[in-house]
PDB file of C-alpha atoms in Angstrom:
ATOM      1  CA  ASN A   6      -1.849   7.585  19.612  1.00  0.00           C
ATOM      2  CA  ALA A   7      -4.253   5.222  17.836  1.00  0.00           C
ATOM      3  CA  GLY A   8      -3.580   6.225  14.210  1.00  0.00           C
ATOM      4  CA  VAL A   9      -5.661   3.981  11.941  1.00  0.00           C
ATOM      5  CA  THR A  10      -7.791   1.383  13.689  1.00  0.00           C
ATOM      6  CA  GLN A  11      -9.413  -1.493  11.845  1.00  0.00           C
ATOM      7  CA  THR A  12     -11.947  -3.923  13.253  1.00  0.00           C
ATOM      8  CA  PRO A  13     -12.353  -6.833  13.262  1.00  0.00           C
ATOM      9  CA  LYS A  14      -8.861  -8.270  12.777  1.00  0.00           C
ATOM     10  CA  PHE A  15     -10.223 -11.673  11.757  1.00  0.00           C
ATOM     11  CA  GLN A  16     -13.591 -12.725  10.361  1.00  0.00           C
ATOM     12  CA  VAL A  17     -15.009 -15.872   8.814  1.00  0.00           C
ATOM     13  CA  LEU A  18     -18.160 -15.579   6.714  1.00  0.00           C
ATOM     14  CA  LYS A  19     -20.329 -17.920   4.732  1.00  0.00           C
ATOM     15  CA  THR A  20     -21.091 -17.169   1.104  1.00  0.00           C
ATOM     16  CA  GLY A  21     -23.941 -14.699   0.861  1.00  0.00           C
ATOM     17  CA  GLN A  22     -23.530 -13.190   4.311  1.00  0.00           C
ATOM     18  CA  SER A  23     -22.988  -9.480   4.750  1.00  0.00           C
ATOM     19  CA  MET A  24     -20.592  -7.648   6.994  1.00  0.00           C
ATOM     20  CA  THR A  25     -18.878  -4.323   7.551  1.00  0.00           C
ATOM     21  CA  LEU A  26     -15.186  -3.748   8.103  1.00  0.00           C
ATOM     22  CA  GLN A  27     -14.701  -0.716  10.282  1.00  0.00           C
ATOM     23  CA  CYS A  28     -11.941   1.841   9.877  1.00  0.00           C
ATOM     24  CA  ALA A  29     -11.358   4.860  12.080  1.00  0.00           C
ATOM     25  CA  GLN A  30      -8.561   7.418  12.149  1.00  0.00           C
ATOM     26  CA  ASP A  31      -7.814  10.113  14.703  1.00  0.00           C
ATOM     27  CA  MET A  32      -5.413  12.254  12.648  1.00  0.00           C
ATOM     28  CA  ASN A  33      -8.058  14.462  11.007  1.00  0.00           C
ATOM     29  CA  HIS A  34      -7.000  13.178   7.589  1.00  0.00           C
ATOM     30  CA  GLU A  35      -9.106  14.003   4.558  1.00  0.00           C
ATOM     31  CA  TYR A  36      -8.012  11.037   2.455  1.00  0.00           C
ATOM     32  CA  MET A  37      -9.036   7.513   3.380  1.00  0.00           C
ATOM     33  CA  SER A  38      -8.925   4.357   1.317  1.00  0.00           C
ATOM     34  CA  TRP A  39      -9.381   0.609   1.370  1.00  0.00           C
ATOM     35  CA  TYR A  40      -7.013  -1.914  -0.191  1.00  0.00           C
ATOM     36  CA  ARG A  41      -7.030  -5.661  -0.427  1.00  0.00           C
ATOM     37  CA  GLN A  42      -3.900  -7.783  -0.474  1.00  0.00           C
ATOM     38  CA  ASP A  43      -3.884 -11.100  -2.262  1.00  0.00           C
ATOM     39  CA  PRO A  44      -0.942 -13.452  -2.912  1.00  0.00           C
ATOM     40  CA  GLY A  45       0.937 -12.435  -6.045  1.00  0.00           C
ATOM     41  CA  MET A  46      -1.249  -9.349  -6.520  1.00  0.00           C
ATOM     42  CA  GLY A  47       0.161  -6.773  -4.110  1.00  0.00           C
ATOM     43  CA  LEU A  48      -2.270  -4.262  -2.641  1.00  0.00           C
ATOM     44  CA  ARG A  49      -5.152  -3.208  -4.844  1.00  0.00           C
ATOM     45  CA  LEU A  50      -7.289  -0.154  -4.254  1.00  0.00           C
ATOM     46  CA  ILE A  51     -10.985  -0.893  -3.655  1.00  0.00           C
ATOM     47  CA  HIS A  52     -12.544   2.499  -2.819  1.00  0.00           C
ATOM     48  CA  TYR A  53     -11.278   5.815  -1.591  1.00  0.00           C
ATOM     49  CA  SER A  54     -12.570   9.074  -0.170  1.00  0.00           C
ATOM     50  CA  VAL A  55     -11.149  12.588  -0.370  1.00  0.00           C
ATOM     51  CA  GLY A  56     -13.393  13.935   2.385  1.00  0.00           C
ATOM     52  CA  ALA A  57     -16.653  13.490   4.231  1.00  0.00           C
ATOM     53  CA  GLY A  58     -19.492  12.828   1.820  1.00  0.00           C
ATOM     54  CA  ILE A  59     -17.183  12.059  -1.113  1.00  0.00           C
ATOM     55  CA  THR A  60     -16.240   8.563  -2.246  1.00  0.00           C
ATOM     56  CA  ASP A  61     -14.943   7.056  -5.468  1.00  0.00           C
ATOM     57  CA  GLN A  62     -14.047   3.686  -6.931  1.00  0.00           C
ATOM     58  CA  GLY A  63     -10.568   2.249  -7.134  1.00  0.00           C
ATOM     59  CA  GLU A  64      -9.217  -0.659  -9.162  1.00  0.00           C
ATOM     60  CA  VAL A  65     -11.430  -3.441  -7.750  1.00  0.00           C
ATOM     61  CA  PRO A  66     -14.694  -1.928  -6.413  1.00  0.00           C
ATOM     62  CA  ASN A  67     -17.165  -4.659  -7.384  1.00  0.00           C
ATOM     63  CA  GLY A  68     -18.890  -6.313  -4.423  1.00  0.00           C
ATOM     64  CA  TYR A  69     -18.000  -3.528  -2.005  1.00  0.00           C
ATOM     65  CA  ASN A  70     -19.765  -0.400  -0.806  1.00  0.00           C
ATOM     66  CA  VAL A  71     -18.388   2.507   1.183  1.00  0.00           C
ATOM     67  CA  SER A  72     -19.647   5.690   2.767  1.00  0.00           C
ATOM     68  CA  ARG A  73     -17.943   8.612   4.481  1.00  0.00           C
ATOM     69  CA  SER A  74     -20.365  10.356   6.804  1.00  0.00           C
ATOM     70  CA  THR A  75     -17.618  11.684   9.087  1.00  0.00           C
ATOM     71  CA  THR A  76     -13.939  12.570   8.635  1.00  0.00           C
ATOM     72  CA  GLU A  77     -12.953   9.873  11.131  1.00  0.00           C
ATOM     73  CA  ASP A  78     -14.760   6.797   9.805  1.00  0.00           C
ATOM     74  CA  PHE A  79     -14.674   4.941   6.502  1.00  0.00           C
ATOM     75  CA  PRO A  80     -16.493   1.590   6.705  1.00  0.00           C
ATOM     76  CA  LEU A  81     -16.275  -1.021   3.962  1.00  0.00           C
ATOM     77  CA  ARG A  82     -19.402  -3.094   3.383  1.00  0.00           C
ATOM     78  CA  LEU A  83     -19.715  -6.490   1.769  1.00  0.00           C
ATOM     79  CA  LEU A  84     -23.404  -6.958   0.947  1.00  0.00           C
ATOM     80  CA  SER A  85     -23.201 -10.573  -0.210  1.00  0.00           C
ATOM     81  CA  ALA A  86     -19.830 -12.155   0.479  1.00  0.00           C
ATOM     82  CA  ALA A  87     -18.208 -14.419  -2.086  1.00  0.00           C
ATOM     83  CA  PRO A  88     -15.178 -16.742  -1.759  1.00  0.00           C
ATOM     84  CA  SER A  89     -13.298 -14.420  -4.153  1.00  0.00           C
ATOM     85  CA  GLN A  90     -13.424 -11.783  -1.417  1.00  0.00           C
ATOM     86  CA  THR A  91     -11.230 -13.879   0.873  1.00  0.00           C
ATOM     87  CA  SER A  92      -8.318 -11.539   1.425  1.00  0.00           C
ATOM     88  CA  VAL A  93      -6.495  -9.279   3.835  1.00  0.00           C
ATOM     89  CA  TYR A  94      -7.983  -5.802   3.871  1.00  0.00           C
ATOM     90  CA  PHE A  95      -6.070  -2.657   4.746  1.00  0.00           C
ATOM     91  CA  CYS A  96      -7.483   0.750   5.494  1.00  0.00           C
ATOM     92  CA  ALA A  97      -5.272   3.787   4.982  1.00  0.00           C
ATOM     93  CA  SER A  98      -5.580   7.472   5.739  1.00  0.00           C
ATOM     94  CA  GLY A  99      -3.489  10.430   4.688  1.00  0.00           C
ATOM     95  CA  GLY A 100      -3.192  14.171   4.611  1.00  0.00           C
ATOM     96  CA  ILE A 101      -2.156  16.467   1.788  1.00  0.00           C
ATOM     97  CA  ASN A 102       1.450  15.239   1.968  1.00  0.00           C
ATOM     98  CA  ARG A 103       1.579  11.939   0.102  1.00  0.00           C
ATOM     99  CA  ASP A 104       4.318  10.695   2.416  1.00  0.00           C
ATOM    100  CA  SER A 105       1.945  10.894   5.361  1.00  0.00           C
ATOM    101  CA  VAL A 106      -0.257   7.925   4.532  1.00  0.00           C
ATOM    102  CA  PHE A 107      -0.747   5.501   7.359  1.00  0.00           C
ATOM    103  CA  PHE A 108      -2.107   1.987   7.171  1.00  0.00           C
ATOM    104  CA  GLY A 109      -4.075  -0.004   9.686  1.00  0.00           C
ATOM    105  CA  GLU A 110      -2.908  -3.430  10.805  1.00  0.00           C
ATOM    106  CA  GLY A 111      -5.226  -5.260   8.458  1.00  0.00           C
ATOM    107  CA  SER A 112      -8.362  -7.391   8.642  1.00  0.00           C
ATOM    108  CA  ARG A 113      -8.164 -11.002   7.481  1.00  0.00           C
ATOM    109  CA  LEU A 114     -11.439 -12.121   5.944  1.00  0.00           C
ATOM    110  CA  THR A 115     -12.254 -15.701   4.945  1.00  0.00           C
ATOM    111  CA  VAL A 116     -15.396 -16.453   2.971  1.00  0.00           C
ATOM    112  CA  LEU A 117     -16.379 -20.120   2.915  1.00  0.00           C
TER     113      LEU A 117
ATOM    114  CA  ASP B  19      -3.420  -4.820 -16.002  1.00  0.00           C
ATOM    115  CA  GLN B  20      -0.759  -4.223 -13.377  1.00  0.00           C
ATOM    116  CA  GLN B  21       0.491  -0.634 -13.662  1.00  0.00           C
ATOM    117  CA  VAL B  22       3.289  -1.131 -11.153  1.00  0.00           C
ATOM    118  CA  LYS B  23       5.416  -4.239 -11.357  1.00  0.00           C
ATOM    119  CA  GLN B  24       8.018  -5.800  -9.133  1.00  0.00           C
ATOM    120  CA  ASN B  25       9.415  -8.716 -11.073  1.00  0.00           C
ATOM    121  CA  SER B  26      11.491 -10.238  -8.285  1.00  0.00           C
ATOM    122  CA  PRO B  27       9.285 -11.938  -5.680  1.00  0.00           C
ATOM    123  CA  SER B  28      12.231 -12.525  -3.374  1.00  0.00           C
ATOM    124  CA  LEU B  29      15.807 -11.464  -2.736  1.00  0.00           C
ATOM    125  CA  SER B  30      18.450 -12.766  -0.319  1.00  0.00           C
ATOM    126  CA  VAL B  31      21.447 -10.674   0.676  1.00  0.00           C
ATOM    127  CA  GLN B  32      24.279 -11.074   3.138  1.00  0.00           C
ATOM    128  CA  GLU B  33      24.353  -8.691   6.076  1.00  0.00           C
ATOM    129  CA  GLY B  34      26.475  -5.639   5.305  1.00  0.00           C
ATOM    130  CA  ARG B  35      26.051  -5.931   1.525  1.00  0.00           C
ATOM    131  CA  ILE B  36      23.840  -3.845  -0.726  1.00  0.00           C
ATOM    132  CA  SER B  37      20.212  -4.767  -1.397  1.00  0.00           C
ATOM    133  CA  ILE B  38      18.726  -3.539  -4.675  1.00  0.00           C
ATOM    134  CA  LEU B  39      14.991  -3.810  -5.179  1.00  0.00           C
ATOM    135  CA  ASN B  40      13.522  -2.926  -8.553  1.00  0.00           C
ATOM    136  CA  CYS B  41      10.179  -1.594  -9.733  1.00  0.00           C
ATOM    137  CA  ASP B  42       8.745  -0.769 -13.168  1.00  0.00           C
ATOM    138  CA  TYR B  43       5.631   1.184 -14.051  1.00  0.00           C
ATOM    139  CA  THR B  44       3.592   1.808 -17.170  1.00  0.00           C
ATOM    140  CA  ASN B  45       1.429   4.854 -16.402  1.00  0.00           C
ATOM    141  CA  SER B  46       3.085   8.105 -17.482  1.00  0.00           C
ATOM    142  CA  MET B  47       0.659  10.044 -15.256  1.00  0.00           C
ATOM    143  CA  PHE B  48       2.408   8.790 -12.136  1.00  0.00           C
ATOM    144  CA  ASP B  49       4.347  11.659 -10.592  1.00  0.00           C
ATOM    145  CA  TYR B  50       5.144  10.383  -7.117  1.00  0.00           C
ATOM    146  CA  PHE B  51       6.668   7.116  -6.072  1.00  0.00           C
ATOM    147  CA  LEU B  52       6.985   5.515  -2.694  1.00  0.00           C
ATOM    148  CA  TRP B  53       8.462   2.448  -1.064  1.00  0.00           C
ATOM    149  CA  TYR B  54       6.665   0.744   1.772  1.00  0.00           C
ATOM    150  CA  LYS B  55       7.989  -1.911   4.112  1.00  0.00           C
ATOM    151  CA  LYS B  56       5.734  -4.586   5.516  1.00  0.00           C
ATOM    152  CA  TYR B  57       6.281  -7.078   8.302  1.00  0.00           C
ATOM    153  CA  PRO B  58       3.955 -10.076   8.721  1.00  0.00           C
ATOM    154  CA  ALA B  59       0.631  -9.317  10.409  1.00  0.00           C
ATOM    155  CA  GLU B  60       1.253  -5.577  10.205  1.00  0.00           C
ATOM    156  CA  GLY B  61       0.184  -2.845   7.843  1.00  0.00           C
ATOM    157  CA  PRO B  62       2.668  -1.353   5.371  1.00  0.00           C
ATOM    158  CA  THR B  63       4.794   1.487   6.729  1.00  0.00           C
ATOM    159  CA  PHE B  64       6.229   4.320   4.675  1.00  0.00           C
ATOM    160  CA  LEU B  65       9.944   4.081   3.960  1.00  0.00           C
ATOM    161  CA  ILE B  66      11.014   6.632   1.363  1.00  0.00           C
ATOM    162  CA  SER B  67       9.583   8.523  -1.580  1.00  0.00           C
ATOM    163  CA  ILE B  68      10.628  10.396  -4.683  1.00  0.00           C
ATOM    164  CA  SER B  69       8.939  12.970  -6.832  1.00  0.00           C
ATOM    165  CA  SER B  70       9.117  12.769 -10.615  1.00  0.00           C
ATOM    166  CA  ILE B  71      11.101  16.019 -10.697  1.00  0.00           C
ATOM    167  CA  LYS B  72      14.029  14.254  -9.023  1.00  0.00           C
ATOM    168  CA  ASP B  73      16.132  11.269  -9.986  1.00  0.00           C
ATOM    169  CA  LYS B  74      17.474  10.409  -6.547  1.00  0.00           C
ATOM    170  CA  ASN B  75      16.402  10.695  -2.933  1.00  0.00           C
ATOM    171  CA  GLU B  76      18.441   9.528   0.019  1.00  0.00           C
ATOM    172  CA  ASP B  77      17.515   8.877   3.636  1.00  0.00           C
ATOM    173  CA  GLY B  78      20.189   7.257   5.734  1.00  0.00           C
ATOM    174  CA  ARG B  79      20.844   3.744   4.466  1.00  0.00           C
ATOM    175  CA  PHE B  80      18.005   3.989   1.939  1.00  0.00           C
ATOM    176  CA  THR B  81      18.272   5.566  -1.502  1.00  0.00           C
ATOM    177  CA  VAL B  82      15.648   5.567  -4.220  1.00  0.00           C
ATOM    178  CA  PHE B  83      16.599   6.152  -7.856  1.00  0.00           C
ATOM    179  CA  LEU B  84      14.109   7.131 -10.548  1.00  0.00           C
ATOM    180  CA  ASN B  85      14.654   6.735 -14.282  1.00  0.00           C
ATOM    181  CA  LYS B  86      11.611   8.352 -15.898  1.00  0.00           C
ATOM    182  CA  SER B  87      12.558   7.556 -19.470  1.00  0.00           C
ATOM    183  CA  ALA B  88      12.743   3.873 -18.595  1.00  0.00           C
ATOM    184  CA  LYS B  89       9.775   4.081 -16.185  1.00  0.00           C
ATOM    185  CA  HIS B  90      11.927   2.347 -13.624  1.00  0.00           C
ATOM    186  CA  LEU B  91      12.809   2.937 -10.002  1.00  0.00           C
ATOM    187  CA  SER B  92      14.983   1.104  -7.560  1.00  0.00           C
ATOM    188  CA  LEU B  93      15.564   1.054  -3.832  1.00  0.00           C
ATOM    189  CA  HIS B  94      19.105   0.595  -2.533  1.00  0.00           C
ATOM    190  CA  ILE B  95      19.751  -0.411   1.053  1.00  0.00           C
ATOM    191  CA  VAL B  96      23.358  -0.040   2.185  1.00  0.00           C
ATOM    192  CA  PRO B  97      24.486  -1.698   4.366  1.00  0.00           C
ATOM    193  CA  SER B  98      21.740  -4.288   4.686  1.00  0.00           C
ATOM    194  CA  GLN B  99      20.824  -5.399   8.184  1.00  0.00           C
ATOM    195  CA  PRO B 100      18.847  -8.440   9.405  1.00  0.00           C
ATOM    196  CA  GLY B 101      16.105  -6.091  10.645  1.00  0.00           C
ATOM    197  CA  ASP B 102      15.562  -5.045   7.029  1.00  0.00           C
ATOM    198  CA  SER B 103      14.092  -8.471   6.300  1.00  0.00           C
ATOM    199  CA  ALA B 104      10.521  -7.734   5.227  1.00  0.00           C
ATOM    200  CA  VAL B 105       8.342  -7.415   2.152  1.00  0.00           C
ATOM    201  CA  TYR B 106       8.960  -4.206   0.213  1.00  0.00           C
ATOM    202  CA  PHE B 107       6.231  -2.690  -1.910  1.00  0.00           C
ATOM    203  CA  CYS B 108       6.749  -0.092  -4.574  1.00  0.00           C
ATOM    204  CA  ALA B 109       3.788   2.297  -5.010  1.00  0.00           C
ATOM    205  CA  ALA B 110       2.932   5.086  -7.404  1.00  0.00           C
ATOM    206  CA  SER B 111       0.521   7.955  -7.284  1.00  0.00           C
ATOM    207  CA  GLU B 112      -0.980  10.143  -9.994  1.00  0.00           C
ATOM    208  CA  VAL B 113      -0.851  13.931 -10.012  1.00  0.00           C
ATOM    209  CA  VAL B 114      -4.112  14.371  -8.129  1.00  0.00           C
ATOM    210  CA  GLY B 115      -5.005  12.503  -4.981  1.00  0.00           C
ATOM    211  CA  ASN B 116      -3.078  10.137  -2.826  1.00  0.00           C
ATOM    212  CA  GLN B 117      -4.539   6.795  -3.766  1.00  0.00           C
ATOM    213  CA  PHE B 118      -1.696   4.466  -4.625  1.00  0.00           C
ATOM    214  CA  TYR B 119      -1.044   1.724  -7.117  1.00  0.00           C
ATOM    215  CA  PHE B 120       1.121  -0.983  -5.621  1.00  0.00           C
ATOM    216  CA  GLY B 121       3.486  -3.523  -7.018  1.00  0.00           C
ATOM    217  CA  THR B 122       3.302  -7.161  -5.980  1.00  0.00           C
ATOM    218  CA  GLY B 123       6.117  -6.860  -3.454  1.00  0.00           C
ATOM    219  CA  THR B 124       9.618  -8.253  -3.019  1.00  0.00           C
ATOM    220  CA  SER B 125      10.435 -10.315   0.036  1.00  0.00           C
ATOM    221  CA  LEU B 126      13.905  -9.357   1.245  1.00  0.00           C
ATOM    222  CA  THR B 127      15.875 -11.676   3.501  1.00  0.00           C
ATOM    223  CA  VAL B 128      19.085 -10.362   4.996  1.00  0.00           C
ATOM    224  CA  ILE B 129      21.272 -13.228   6.151  1.00  0.00           C
ATOM    225  CA  PRO B 130      23.378 -12.570   9.263  1.00  0.00           C
TER     226      PRO B 130
END
């Protein structure tokens, strides 16, 4: 039972580089979302999706792009990384029941 | 502006005693509240929730209390155990959708 799988777990980038954080879930959940966790800030919502082909912005969307071409996958793209994007990123997926939201193990990104 | 606040960054409690973690929110559109537990290097895991139509929900050693007029909720853990040592996040969700707004977390240490 994989649940929510995030890759990579660790990544170091230079300023200006691009990369994609992958997120996949095998629970047939409609809702998927990306959060970032920073010291003293808790988890903040970046983007979310309520189904394939539908995405929307969260609290801190600037500098990030997302797409949802399939129910299973919800990649997060950084087009031009900045040091302010150094953070731990969590992907989450959930069904209709708001108790049934599951988080991945996180991806630690460092931008130099 | 932070819509969900946890004003105590840390809490230490003796094993067997009660742990009380507090959370305040500002958005009156929140109708569902959750507590998540997080261990280092892992994603948050769901602990307990409460709907705005209730003022108390209990699950074993964990009880969540909601005071809507004060826009305040609390998590009680009785009795506290060393395995409860973790960071606890309060989260809130609006009427539609299951994207969450998180507090900054409280690090609980249960001393054996």
